Coordinates of C-alpha atoms in Angstrom, one line a residue:
Chain A
X1283 CA -17.9 8.8 33.6
X1284 CA -16.0 6.2 35.5
X1285 CA -12.2 6.8 35.9
X1286 CA -11.4 3.4 34.4
X1287 CA -13.5 4.3 31.3
X1288 CA -11.8 7.7 31.0
X1289 CA -8.4 6.0 31.1
X1290 CA -9.4 3.5 28.4
X1291 CA -10.9 6.2 26.2
X1292 CA -7.7 8.2 26.5
X1293 CA -5.7 5.2 25.4
X1294 CA -8.0 4.9 22.3
X1295 CA -7.8 8.6 21.4
X1296 CA -4.0 8.8 21.8
X1297 CA -3.5 5.5 19.9
X1298 CA -5.7 6.7 17.0
X1299 CA -3.4 9.7 16.3
X1300 CA 0.3 8.7 16.8
X1301 CA 2.6 11.6 17.6
X1302 CA -0.1 14.2 17.9
X1303 CA 0.0 16.2 21.2
X1304 CA -3.3 16.3 23.0
X1305 CA -3.4 19.1 25.6
X1306 CA -4.8 18.2 29.0
X1307 CA -7.6 20.6 28.3
X1308 CA -8.8 18.5 25.4
X1309 CA -9.6 15.7 27.8
X1310 CA -10.9 18.0 30.5
X1311 CA -13.4 19.4 28.0
X1312 CA -14.3 15.9 26.7
X1313 CA -14.9 14.3 30.1
X1314 CA -15.9 17.4 32.2
X1315 CA -13.1 16.6 34.6
X1316 CA -10.4 18.7 36.4
X1317 CA -6.9 18.9 35.2
X1318 CA -5.6 17.1 38.2
X1319 CA -7.9 14.1 37.5
X1320 CA -6.9 14.0 33.9
X1321 CA -3.2 14.1 34.8
X1322 CA -3.8 11.0 37.0
X1323 CA -5.8 9.3 34.2
X1324 CA -2.9 9.9 31.7
X1325 CA -0.5 8.5 34.2
X1326 CA -2.7 5.4 34.5
X1327 CA -3.0 5.2 30.7
X1328 CA 0.8 5.4 30.4
X1329 CA 1.3 2.5 32.8
X1330 CA -1.4 0.4 31.1
X1331 CA 0.0 0.7 27.6
X1332 CA 3.6 0.0 28.7
X1333 CA 2.9 -3.7 29.0
X1334 CA 1.8 -4.2 25.4
X1335 CA 5.1 -3.2 23.8
X1336 CA 3.2 -1.6 20.9
X1337 CA 3.9 2.0 22.0
X1338 CA 4.2 4.3 24.9
X1339 CA 2.6 7.5 26.1
X1340 CA 4.8 10.6 26.6
X1341 CA 3.7 13.4 28.8
X1342 CA 4.8 17.0 27.9
X1343 CA 4.9 19.5 30.8
X1344 CA 4.2 23.2 30.6
X1345 CA 1.6 25.4 29.0
X1346 CA 1.8 23.7 25.6
X1347 CA 1.9 20.4 27.4
X1348 CA -0.2 17.3 27.2
X1349 CA 0.2 13.8 26.1
X1350 CA 1.0 11.9 22.9
X1351 CA 1.3 8.3 21.8
X1352 CA 4.6 7.1 20.4
X1353 CA 4.3 3.8 18.5
X1354 CA 7.0 1.3 19.4
X1355 CA 8.0 -2.3 18.7
X1356 CA 9.9 -4.8 20.7
X1357 CA 12.8 -6.7 19.1
X1358 CA 10.8 -9.9 19.4
X1359 CA 7.9 -8.5 17.5
X1360 CA 10.2 -6.9 14.9
X1361 CA 11.8 -10.3 14.3
X1362 CA 8.4 -11.9 13.8
X1363 CA 7.5 -9.2 11.2
X1364 CA 10.8 -9.8 9.5
X1365 CA 10.3 -13.6 9.4
X1366 CA 6.8 -13.2 8.1
X1367 CA 8.0 -11.1 5.2
X1368 CA 10.8 -13.6 4.5
X1369 CA 8.3 -16.4 4.4
X1370 CA 6.1 -14.4 2.0
X1371 CA 9.0 -13.7 -0.3
X1372 CA 10.0 -17.3 -0.3
X1373 CA 6.5 -18.5 -1.4
X1374 CA 6.4 -20.4 -4.6
X1375 CA 5.6 -18.5 -7.8
X1376 CA 7.0 -15.1 -7.0
X1377 CA 9.8 -15.1 -9.5
X1378 CA 9.1 -13.1 -12.6
X1379 CA 11.3 -12.7 -15.7
X1380 CA 14.7 -11.1 -15.3
X1381 CA 15.0 -12.3 -11.7
X1382 CA 12.4 -9.8 -10.5
X1383 CA 10.2 -10.8 -7.6
X1384 CA 6.5 -10.0 -7.4
X1385 CA 6.0 -8.0 -4.2
X1386 CA 3.0 -5.9 -4.9
X1387 CA 0.7 -8.0 -2.7
X1388 CA 3.2 -7.5 0.2
X1389 CA 3.8 -3.8 -0.4
X1390 CA 0.1 -3.0 -0.8
X1391 CA -1.1 -4.9 2.2
X1392 CA -1.8 -2.4 5.0
X1393 CA -1.1 -4.9 7.8
X1394 CA 2.3 -6.0 6.4
X1395 CA 3.3 -2.5 5.6
X1396 CA 2.4 -1.3 9.0
X1397 CA 4.8 -3.8 10.5
X1398 CA 7.6 -2.5 8.3
X1399 CA 6.7 1.1 9.0
X1400 CA 6.8 0.3 12.8
X1401 CA 10.4 -0.9 12.4
X1402 CA 11.4 2.2 10.4
X1403 CA 9.7 4.6 12.8
X1404 CA 11.5 3.1 15.7
X1405 CA 14.9 3.2 13.9
X1406 CA 14.5 6.8 12.7
X1407 CA 12.6 8.4 15.5
X1408 CA 15.6 10.4 16.6
X1409 CA 16.7 11.4 13.0
X1410 CA 15.1 14.8 13.3
X1411 CA 13.4 14.4 9.9
X1412 CA 10.8 17.0 8.8
X1413 CA 9.6 14.8 5.9
X1414 CA 9.5 11.3 4.6
X1415 CA 10.4 11.1 0.9
X1416 CA 9.9 8.2 -1.5
X1417 CA 9.7 7.7 -5.2
X1418 CA 6.5 6.4 -6.9
X1419 CA 5.0 3.8 -6.8
X1420 CA 5.5 0.7 -4.6
X1421 CA 7.3 2.5 -1.8
X1422 CA 4.4 4.9 -1.2
X1423 CA 2.5 2.8 1.3
X1424 CA 5.4 2.0 3.6
X1425 CA 6.6 5.6 3.4
X1426 CA 3.2 6.9 4.2
X1427 CA 2.8 4.6 7.2
X1428 CA 6.2 5.4 8.5
X1429 CA 5.3 9.1 8.2
X1430 CA 2.1 8.5 10.0
X1431 CA 4.0 6.9 12.9
X1432 CA 6.4 9.8 13.0
X1433 CA 3.6 12.4 12.5
X1434 CA 5.4 13.8 9.4
X1435 CA 4.2 14.7 5.8
X1436 CA 5.3 12.7 2.8
X1437 CA 7.1 13.8 -0.4
X1438 CA 6.5 11.7 -3.4
X1439 CA 9.1 12.0 -6.2
X1440 CA 7.6 11.3 -9.6
X1441 CA 9.1 9.4 -12.5
X1442 CA 7.8 11.9 -15.0
X1443 CA 6.8 15.5 -14.9
X1444 CA 3.2 16.1 -14.1
X1445 CA 1.3 19.3 -14.7
X1446 CA -0.4 18.9 -11.3
X1447 CA 3.0 19.2 -9.5
X1448 CA 3.5 22.8 -10.7
X1449 CA 7.1 23.9 -11.1
X1450 CA 9.4 21.0 -10.7
X1451 CA 13.1 20.2 -10.3
X1452 CA 14.2 17.2 -12.5
X1453 CA 17.3 15.1 -12.8
X1454 CA 18.5 12.2 -14.9
X1455 CA 19.8 9.1 -13.2
X1456 CA 21.0 5.7 -14.3
X1457 CA 19.7 2.5 -12.9
X1458 CA 19.9 -1.3 -13.4
X1459 CA 22.7 -3.4 -14.7
X1460 CA 22.3 -1.8 -18.1
X1461 CA 22.7 1.7 -16.6
X1462 CA 19.5 2.7 -18.3
X1463 CA 18.9 6.5 -18.1
X1464 CA 15.8 7.6 -16.3
X1465 CA 14.3 10.8 -15.1
X1466 CA 12.8 11.8 -11.8
X1467 CA 11.2 15.1 -10.7
X1468 CA 10.0 16.8 -7.6
X1469 CA 7.6 19.7 -7.1
X1470 CA 9.4 22.8 -6.0
X1471 CA 6.6 23.2 -3.5
X1472 CA 7.2 19.8 -1.9
X1473 CA 9.4 21.0 1.0
X1474 CA 10.9 24.1 2.5
X1475 CA 14.6 24.5 1.7
X1476 CA 16.9 23.4 4.5
X1477 CA 14.5 20.7 5.8
X1478 CA 15.6 17.3 6.8
X1479 CA 14.3 14.3 5.0
X1480 CA 14.1 10.6 5.7
X1481 CA 14.1 8.4 2.5
X1482 CA 11.9 5.3 2.6
X1483 CA 11.6 2.9 -0.3
X1484 CA 10.4 -0.7 -0.9
X1485 CA 13.4 -2.2 -2.8
X1486 CA 17.0 -1.6 -3.7
X1487 CA 19.3 -3.5 -5.9
X1488 CA 22.2 -1.4 -7.2
X1489 CA 21.0 1.8 -5.5
X1490 CA 20.6 3.9 -8.6
X1491 CA 17.2 5.2 -7.7
X1492 CA 18.2 5.9 -4.1
X1493 CA 21.2 7.8 -5.3
X1494 CA 19.0 9.7 -7.7
X1495 CA 16.6 10.6 -4.8
X1496 CA 19.6 11.9 -2.8
X1497 CA 20.7 14.0 -5.7
X1498 CA 17.3 15.5 -6.4
X1499 CA 16.8 16.3 -2.7
X1500 CA 20.3 17.9 -2.7
X1501 CA 19.2 20.1 -5.6
X1502 CA 16.2 21.1 -3.5
X1503 CA 18.5 22.1 -0.7
X1504 CA 17.2 19.3 1.5
X1505 CA 19.3 17.2 3.9
X1506 CA 19.0 13.4 3.9
X1507 CA 19.0 12.2 7.6
X1508 CA 18.3 8.5 7.0
X1509 CA 17.6 5.9 4.3
X1510 CA 15.3 2.9 5.1
X1511 CA 14.7 0.3 2.5
X1512 CA 12.3 -2.6 3.1
X1513 CA 14.1 -5.2 0.9
X1514 CA 17.7 -5.0 -0.3
X1515 CA 19.1 -7.4 -2.8
X1516 CA 22.7 -8.3 -1.6
X1517 CA 23.7 -8.3 -5.3
X1518 CA 25.4 -6.4 -6.7
X1519 CA 27.6 -6.2 -3.6
X1520 CA 28.8 -2.7 -4.5
X1521 CA 26.0 -0.2 -4.1
X1522 CA 25.8 3.3 -5.3
X1523 CA 24.8 4.6 -1.8
X1524 CA 26.0 4.0 1.7
X1525 CA 24.4 4.0 5.2
X1526 CA 21.1 2.5 4.2
X1527 CA 19.0 0.5 6.6
X1528 CA 17.4 -2.7 5.2
X1529 CA 14.7 -4.7 7.0
X1530 CA 15.2 -7.8 4.7
X1531 CA 18.2 -9.0 2.7
X1532 CA 17.4 -10.8 -0.5
X1533 CA 20.2 -13.3 -0.8
X1534 CA 19.3 -15.3 -3.8
X1535 CA 16.6 -15.4 -6.6
X1536 CA 17.3 -18.5 -8.7
X1537 CA 15.3 -18.5 -11.9
X1538 CA 16.2 -22.1 -12.7
X1539 CA 15.3 -23.8 -9.4
X1540 CA 12.7 -21.0 -8.7
X1541 CA 14.1 -20.7 -5.2
X1542 CA 14.2 -17.5 -3.2
X1543 CA 16.3 -16.9 -0.1
X1544 CA 15.4 -13.9 2.0
X1545 CA 16.8 -13.3 5.5
X1546 CA 16.1 -10.7 8.2
X1547 CA 18.6 -7.9 8.8
X1548 CA 19.9 -9.1 12.2
X1549 CA 21.2 -5.7 13.2
X1550 CA 18.0 -3.7 13.4
X1551 CA 17.9 -2.0 16.8
Chain B
X798 CA -2.3 -6.3 36.5
X799 CA -5.1 -4.1 37.6
X800 CA -8.4 -4.5 35.8
X801 CA -8.5 -0.8 34.8
X802 CA -5.0 -1.2 33.2
X803 CA -6.1 -4.3 31.3
X804 CA -9.1 -2.5 29.9
X805 CA -7.0 0.4 28.8
X806 CA -4.4 -1.9 27.2
X807 CA -7.1 -3.8 25.4
X808 CA -8.3 -0.4 24.0
X809 CA -4.8 0.3 22.8
X810 CA -4.3 -3.1 21.2
X811 CA -7.6 -3.1 19.3
X812 CA -7.2 0.5 18.2
X813 CA -3.8 -0.2 16.8
X814 CA -5.1 -2.9 14.4
X815 CA -8.5 -1.8 13.1
X816 CA -10.7 -4.6 11.8
X817 CA -8.5 -7.4 13.1
X818 CA -10.2 -10.0 15.2
X819 CA -8.4 -10.7 18.5
X820 CA -9.6 -13.9 20.1
X821 CA -10.3 -13.8 23.8
X822 CA -7.4 -16.2 24.2
X823 CA -4.9 -13.6 23.0
X824 CA -5.8 -11.4 25.9
X825 CA -6.0 -14.3 28.4
X826 CA -2.4 -15.3 27.5
X827 CA -1.2 -11.7 27.5
X828 CA -2.6 -10.9 30.9
X829 CA -2.7 -14.3 32.5
X830 CA -6.4 -13.9 33.2
X831 CA -9.5 -16.1 32.8
X832 CA -11.8 -15.9 29.8
X833 CA -14.7 -14.6 32.0
X834 CA -12.5 -11.8 33.3
X835 CA -11.3 -10.8 29.8
X836 CA -15.0 -10.9 28.6
X837 CA -15.8 -8.3 31.3
X838 CA -12.8 -6.3 30.4
X839 CA -13.8 -6.1 26.7
X840 CA -17.3 -5.1 27.7
X841 CA -15.8 -2.3 29.8
X842 CA -13.5 -1.3 26.9
X843 CA -16.5 -1.2 24.6
X844 CA -18.4 1.1 26.9
X845 CA -15.3 3.3 27.3
X846 CA -14.6 3.9 23.6
X847 CA -18.2 4.5 22.8
X848 CA -18.0 8.1 24.1
X849 CA -15.2 9.3 21.8
X850 CA -17.1 8.7 18.5
X851 CA -13.8 7.6 16.9
X852 CA -14.7 4.0 16.7
X853 CA -16.4 1.1 18.5
X854 CA -15.6 -2.3 19.7
X855 CA -17.5 -5.3 18.2
X856 CA -17.5 -8.6 20.0
X857 CA -17.9 -11.8 18.0
X858 CA -19.3 -14.8 19.8
X859 CA -18.4 -18.5 19.3
X860 CA -15.2 -20.5 18.9
X861 CA -13.7 -18.1 16.4
X862 CA -14.9 -15.2 18.4
X863 CA -13.2 -12.3 20.0
X864 CA -13.2 -8.6 19.7
X865 CA -12.3 -6.1 17.0
X866 CA -12.1 -2.3 16.6
X867 CA -14.2 -0.6 14.0
X868 CA -13.1 3.0 13.2
X869 CA -16.0 5.4 13.0
X870 CA -16.7 9.0 12.6
X871 CA -19.5 11.3 13.7
X872 CA -21.2 13.6 11.2
X873 CA -19.9 16.6 13.2
X874 CA -16.3 15.4 12.9
X875 CA -16.7 14.5 9.2
X876 CA -18.0 18.0 8.6
X877 CA -14.9 19.5 10.3
X878 CA -12.7 17.3 8.1
X879 CA -14.6 18.5 5.0
X880 CA -14.3 22.1 6.0
X881 CA -10.6 21.8 6.8
X882 CA -10.0 20.4 3.3
X883 CA -12.1 23.1 1.7
X884 CA -10.1 25.8 3.6
X885 CA -6.8 24.2 2.4
X886 CA -8.0 24.0 -1.2
X887 CA -9.0 27.7 -1.1
X888 CA -5.6 28.8 0.2
X889 CA -3.9 31.3 -2.1
X890 CA -1.4 30.1 -4.6
X891 CA -2.8 26.6 -5.4
X892 CA -3.8 27.3 -9.0
X893 CA -1.4 25.9 -11.5
X894 CA -1.5 26.3 -15.3
X895 CA -4.5 24.8 -17.1
X896 CA -6.8 25.3 -14.1
X897 CA -5.1 22.5 -12.2
X898 CA -4.9 22.7 -8.4
X899 CA -1.8 21.8 -6.4
X900 CA -3.1 19.2 -4.0
X901 CA 0.0 17.0 -3.3
X902 CA 0.6 18.5 0.2
X903 CA -3.0 17.6 1.1
X904 CA -3.0 14.1 -0.5
X905 CA 0.4 13.2 1.0
X906 CA -0.4 14.4 4.6
X907 CA -1.1 11.3 6.7
X908 CA -3.4 13.2 9.1
X909 CA -5.5 14.8 6.4
X910 CA -5.7 11.6 4.4
X911 CA -6.7 9.7 7.5
X912 CA -9.7 12.0 7.9
X913 CA -10.8 11.4 4.3
X914 CA -10.3 7.7 4.7
X915 CA -12.4 7.6 7.9
X916 CA -15.3 9.1 5.9
X917 CA -14.8 6.6 3.0
X918 CA -14.5 3.7 5.5
X919 CA -17.8 4.6 7.2
X920 CA -19.6 5.1 3.9
X921 CA -18.4 1.8 2.3
X922 CA -18.2 -0.4 5.4
X923 CA -21.2 -2.5 4.2
X924 CA -20.1 -2.6 0.6
X925 CA -18.8 -6.2 0.9
X926 CA -15.5 -5.1 -0.8
X927 CA -12.6 -7.6 -0.8
X928 CA -10.1 -5.0 -2.2
X929 CA -9.6 -1.3 -2.4
X930 CA -8.4 -0.3 -5.9
X931 CA -6.8 3.0 -7.0
X932 CA -4.6 4.2 -9.9
X933 CA -1.2 5.6 -9.3
X934 CA -0.1 8.0 -7.9
X935 CA -1.9 10.6 -5.8
X936 CA -4.8 8.4 -4.8
X937 CA -2.6 5.8 -3.2
X938 CA -2.4 7.3 0.3
X939 CA -6.2 7.8 0.7
X940 CA -6.8 4.3 -0.8
X941 CA -4.3 2.7 1.5
X942 CA -5.7 4.3 4.7
X943 CA -9.3 3.5 3.7
X944 CA -8.1 -0.1 3.1
X945 CA -6.4 -0.1 6.5
X946 CA -9.7 1.1 8.2
X947 CA -11.6 -1.7 6.3
X948 CA -8.8 -4.3 6.9
X949 CA -8.5 -4.9 3.2
X950 CA -5.6 -5.2 0.7
X951 CA -5.0 -2.6 -2.0
X952 CA -4.7 -2.9 -5.7
X953 CA -2.7 -0.2 -7.5
X954 CA -3.4 0.1 -11.2
X955 CA -0.3 1.3 -13.1
X956 CA -0.2 3.9 -15.9
X957 CA 2.4 1.9 -17.7
X958 CA 3.4 -1.8 -17.8
X959 CA 6.1 -2.7 -15.3
X960 CA 8.2 -5.9 -15.4
X961 CA 7.7 -6.1 -11.6
X962 CA 4.0 -6.7 -12.0
X963 CA 4.4 -9.9 -14.0
X964 CA 1.6 -10.7 -16.5
X965 CA -0.7 -7.8 -16.8
X966 CA -4.1 -6.8 -18.4
X967 CA -4.0 -3.5 -20.1
X968 CA -6.6 -1.1 -21.6
X969 CA -6.6 2.2 -23.4
X970 CA -8.8 4.9 -22.2
X971 CA -9.4 8.5 -23.0
X972 CA -9.2 11.4 -20.6
X973 CA -9.3 15.2 -20.3
X974 CA -11.2 17.7 -22.5
X975 CA -8.8 16.7 -25.4
X976 CA -9.8 13.0 -25.0
X977 CA -6.1 12.1 -25.0
X978 CA -5.6 8.4 -25.2
X979 CA -3.8 6.8 -22.3
X980 CA -3.0 3.3 -21.1
X981 CA -3.5 1.6 -17.7
X982 CA -2.5 -1.9 -16.6
X983 CA -3.1 -4.2 -13.8
X984 CA -1.2 -7.3 -12.6
X985 CA -3.1 -10.5 -13.3
X986 CA -2.1 -11.6 -9.8
X987 CA -3.6 -8.5 -8.2
X988 CA -7.0 -10.1 -7.3
X989 CA -8.9 -13.3 -7.4
X990 CA -11.5 -13.3 -10.2
X991 CA -15.0 -12.7 -8.9
X992 CA -13.8 -10.5 -6.1
X993 CA -15.6 -7.3 -5.1
X994 CA -13.7 -4.0 -5.4
X995 CA -14.1 -0.5 -3.9
X996 CA -12.5 2.2 -6.1
X997 CA -10.9 5.1 -4.2
X998 CA -9.2 8.0 -5.9
X999 CA -8.1 11.5 -5.1
X1000 CA -9.6 13.6 -7.9
X1001 CA -12.2 13.4 -10.7
X1002 CA -13.0 15.8 -13.4
X1003 CA -14.6 14.2 -16.5
X1004 CA -14.4 10.7 -15.0
X1005 CA -12.2 9.2 -17.8
X1006 CA -9.8 7.6 -15.4
X1007 CA -12.5 6.2 -13.2
X1008 CA -14.3 4.8 -16.2
X1009 CA -11.0 3.2 -17.3
X1010 CA -10.6 1.7 -13.8
X1011 CA -14.1 0.2 -14.1
X1012 CA -13.3 -1.3 -17.5
X1013 CA -10.0 -2.8 -16.5
X1014 CA -11.5 -4.3 -13.3
X1015 CA -14.3 -5.7 -15.5
X1016 CA -11.6 -7.3 -17.8
X1017 CA -10.2 -8.9 -14.7
X1018 CA -13.7 -10.3 -13.8
X1019 CA -13.9 -8.1 -10.7
X1020 CA -17.1 -6.4 -9.5
X1021 CA -17.1 -2.7 -8.6
X1022 CA -19.1 -2.2 -5.4
X1023 CA -18.4 1.5 -4.7
X1024 CA -16.6 4.5 -6.0
X1025 CA -15.2 7.1 -3.5
X1026 CA -13.5 10.2 -4.8
X1027 CA -11.9 12.8 -2.5
X1028 CA -12.4 15.8 -4.7
X1029 CA -14.8 16.0 -7.6
X1030 CA -14.8 19.0 -10.0
X1031 CA -18.4 19.9 -10.8
X1032 CA -17.3 20.7 -14.3
X1033 CA -17.9 19.2 -16.8
X1034 CA -21.4 18.5 -15.5
X1035 CA -21.7 15.3 -17.6
X1036 CA -19.4 12.7 -16.2
X1037 CA -18.4 9.4 -17.8
X1038 CA -19.4 7.5 -14.7
X1039 CA -22.3 7.3 -12.3
X1040 CA -22.8 6.6 -8.6
X1041 CA -19.6 8.1 -7.3
X1042 CA -19.3 9.4 -3.8
X1043 CA -17.3 12.7 -3.4
X1044 CA -16.1 14.2 -0.1
X1045 CA -15.5 17.7 -1.6
X1046 CA -17.1 19.4 -4.6
X1047 CA -14.8 21.8 -6.5
X1048 CA -17.1 24.4 -7.8
X1049 CA -14.8 26.9 -9.4
X1050 CA -11.1 27.5 -10.1
X1051 CA -10.7 30.9 -11.6
X1052 CA -7.3 31.4 -13.2
X1053 CA -7.8 35.1 -13.6
X1054 CA -8.9 36.1 -10.2
X1055 CA -7.0 33.1 -8.7
X1056 CA -10.0 32.2 -6.6
X1057 CA -11.0 28.7 -5.7
X1058 CA -14.4 27.6 -4.4
X1059 CA -14.6 24.2 -2.7
X1060 CA -17.7 23.0 -0.8
X1061 CA -18.4 19.9 1.3
X1062 CA -20.6 17.2 -0.1
X1063 CA -23.6 17.8 2.2
X1064 CA -25.0 14.3 1.7
X1065 CA -22.3 12.1 3.2
X1066 CA -24.0 9.8 5.7

C-alpha cells in the first residue's frame, strides 16, 4: 500500500472514532508496516488535518502510546454555526402558545446538533468530566454528540421513575414562572460516586431544571464541572444557577408581532 | 500543500460529515487547486479508505456533483459488535425486578451505540427513508446515530403531550403482558405528510410500542419503510408487529439463577 494511501486511511480511521487512542501496533498490523513507518505516516496525517480546522491528531508517547483524533472548531466556524441556529430560531411560525418556541426540528437534526456539540466539546475539553449528563428529552441528542466528541458516556436523568432504571435516587424541583413542582430521578447505577459530570441541555429559562440536575447529581455524590446550554432565554434575568455556558441567547419572543430575536453568545472561546 | 496532505485532509473532511455532498469547488477553494487535481485527489482518497472497511467515498458527477462519505461495516466487524453487546448483556447484576434488564449504560454509551447504528445504517441504506423515528427515551441515541450515518433528521415520539411540541397527534396503545393502556403523541410539524420513515428503537418484547409507533405514523400519513430494534426478547414468540430487524436476540432472563442469554441475529446482511 502506498504511503499516501496509508496516511489518508489513518485520517479516516482516527476521525471515525474521536478521542479513541489507536496504538501504533493497530496500524502496523493493518498495513503490514514497521512502527517507524507508521510513526512517519501519523506525523504526515497530523500535518494534513491541521489545515482543515475541524480537528487535530494528538500523538501519545510510550508503551501505551499511539494516536487519537481530537475534534476542534475555529472561532469562525463556531460563529457560522451560531448564526445558522439564530436564523433557524427566527424563522416564521416557530412561536407556540405561552411564548414557547418549537425547536424539535433543530434539536433532532444530527448536522445542527453536531455543530453545537463541537462548540461544547471545545469549551469543556479540559473540564476533566467523566460523564455528560442531561435530562430527557430534547437535550439528549446534543448531550450524546458532545459526549461522543469527548469520548465519554452519557447519563440521562428521567422525569419519572422507570422500572428499567433499577434503584433510583429522586428529587422534587420547581420550575417555570408558576413554580410548578416536578420530579426527576436517576439510576443509582448511572455513575460511580466521586465522578465529575458535565451537564449539557438544550434550553434554559429560569434554570429550575438545571438546578434540579445539580441537586440530584449532588445526592449521587457527583461533582458538576461545567454546564453547557444550547439556548438560554435572557428572561427572567435572575436565574437559579450560575456559571452556565450558552451558545445562543434568546432575547425576545413576541407573541403579538410573532417576532423572535436570537443572538450568538459572543464570548464563546 | 502537498498532494498526499490534500488527500488525507479530504478523507478527514468527508469522514466528519457522513452522507453530506461536498462539491469539488469546496476543495478547490480550500486548497487553491484546480478541479482536475481535486478529482485526482478524491480518486486517491477513495482508494485509500476502501481498505479500512469503515466506509467508502462516492463520487457524484455533473454540475451538482462532488464527493460524499458513506459509512459502512464489514460482516466481521458487525459480528464483533454483536458479540460485544451480548457479552455486556450477560454481565452479572443486570437483572432488575420483573425480568427487566438494565441497559442504560449500553444505550447511552456513544461508542457502543455507534456500532449498532453502523449496522442499522448499512441494513437500511436503500430503504429510501426521509426520517428516522423513535419513541423517547432510551432509543434516542441509537436512532440519532443511525440518522447521522444516513444523513437524515430524527422524529422523537413523546409519551406525553408537551406544550413545546405545538399541535400534536396522539394515540392510545396497549403494551406489556398486562396490556396496560398508554399514550403517545407526535408533533404535527414533525414530518411532511407522505414522507418515508425508518423506525429505530432500543428494545422490543411484545411489540406494543412499535405497533403504536406504526399507528401514529399512519395517522400522520407517513409510510414506514423499515423497523430496526437493537435488542428483541424472543418471548413472547407472537409479536404485535412483523418485519422487524433485530441486532441481538434476548433468549432468556432467569430471575432465579440470575443468568442472561443473549445471541447475535445471525442473519444481518
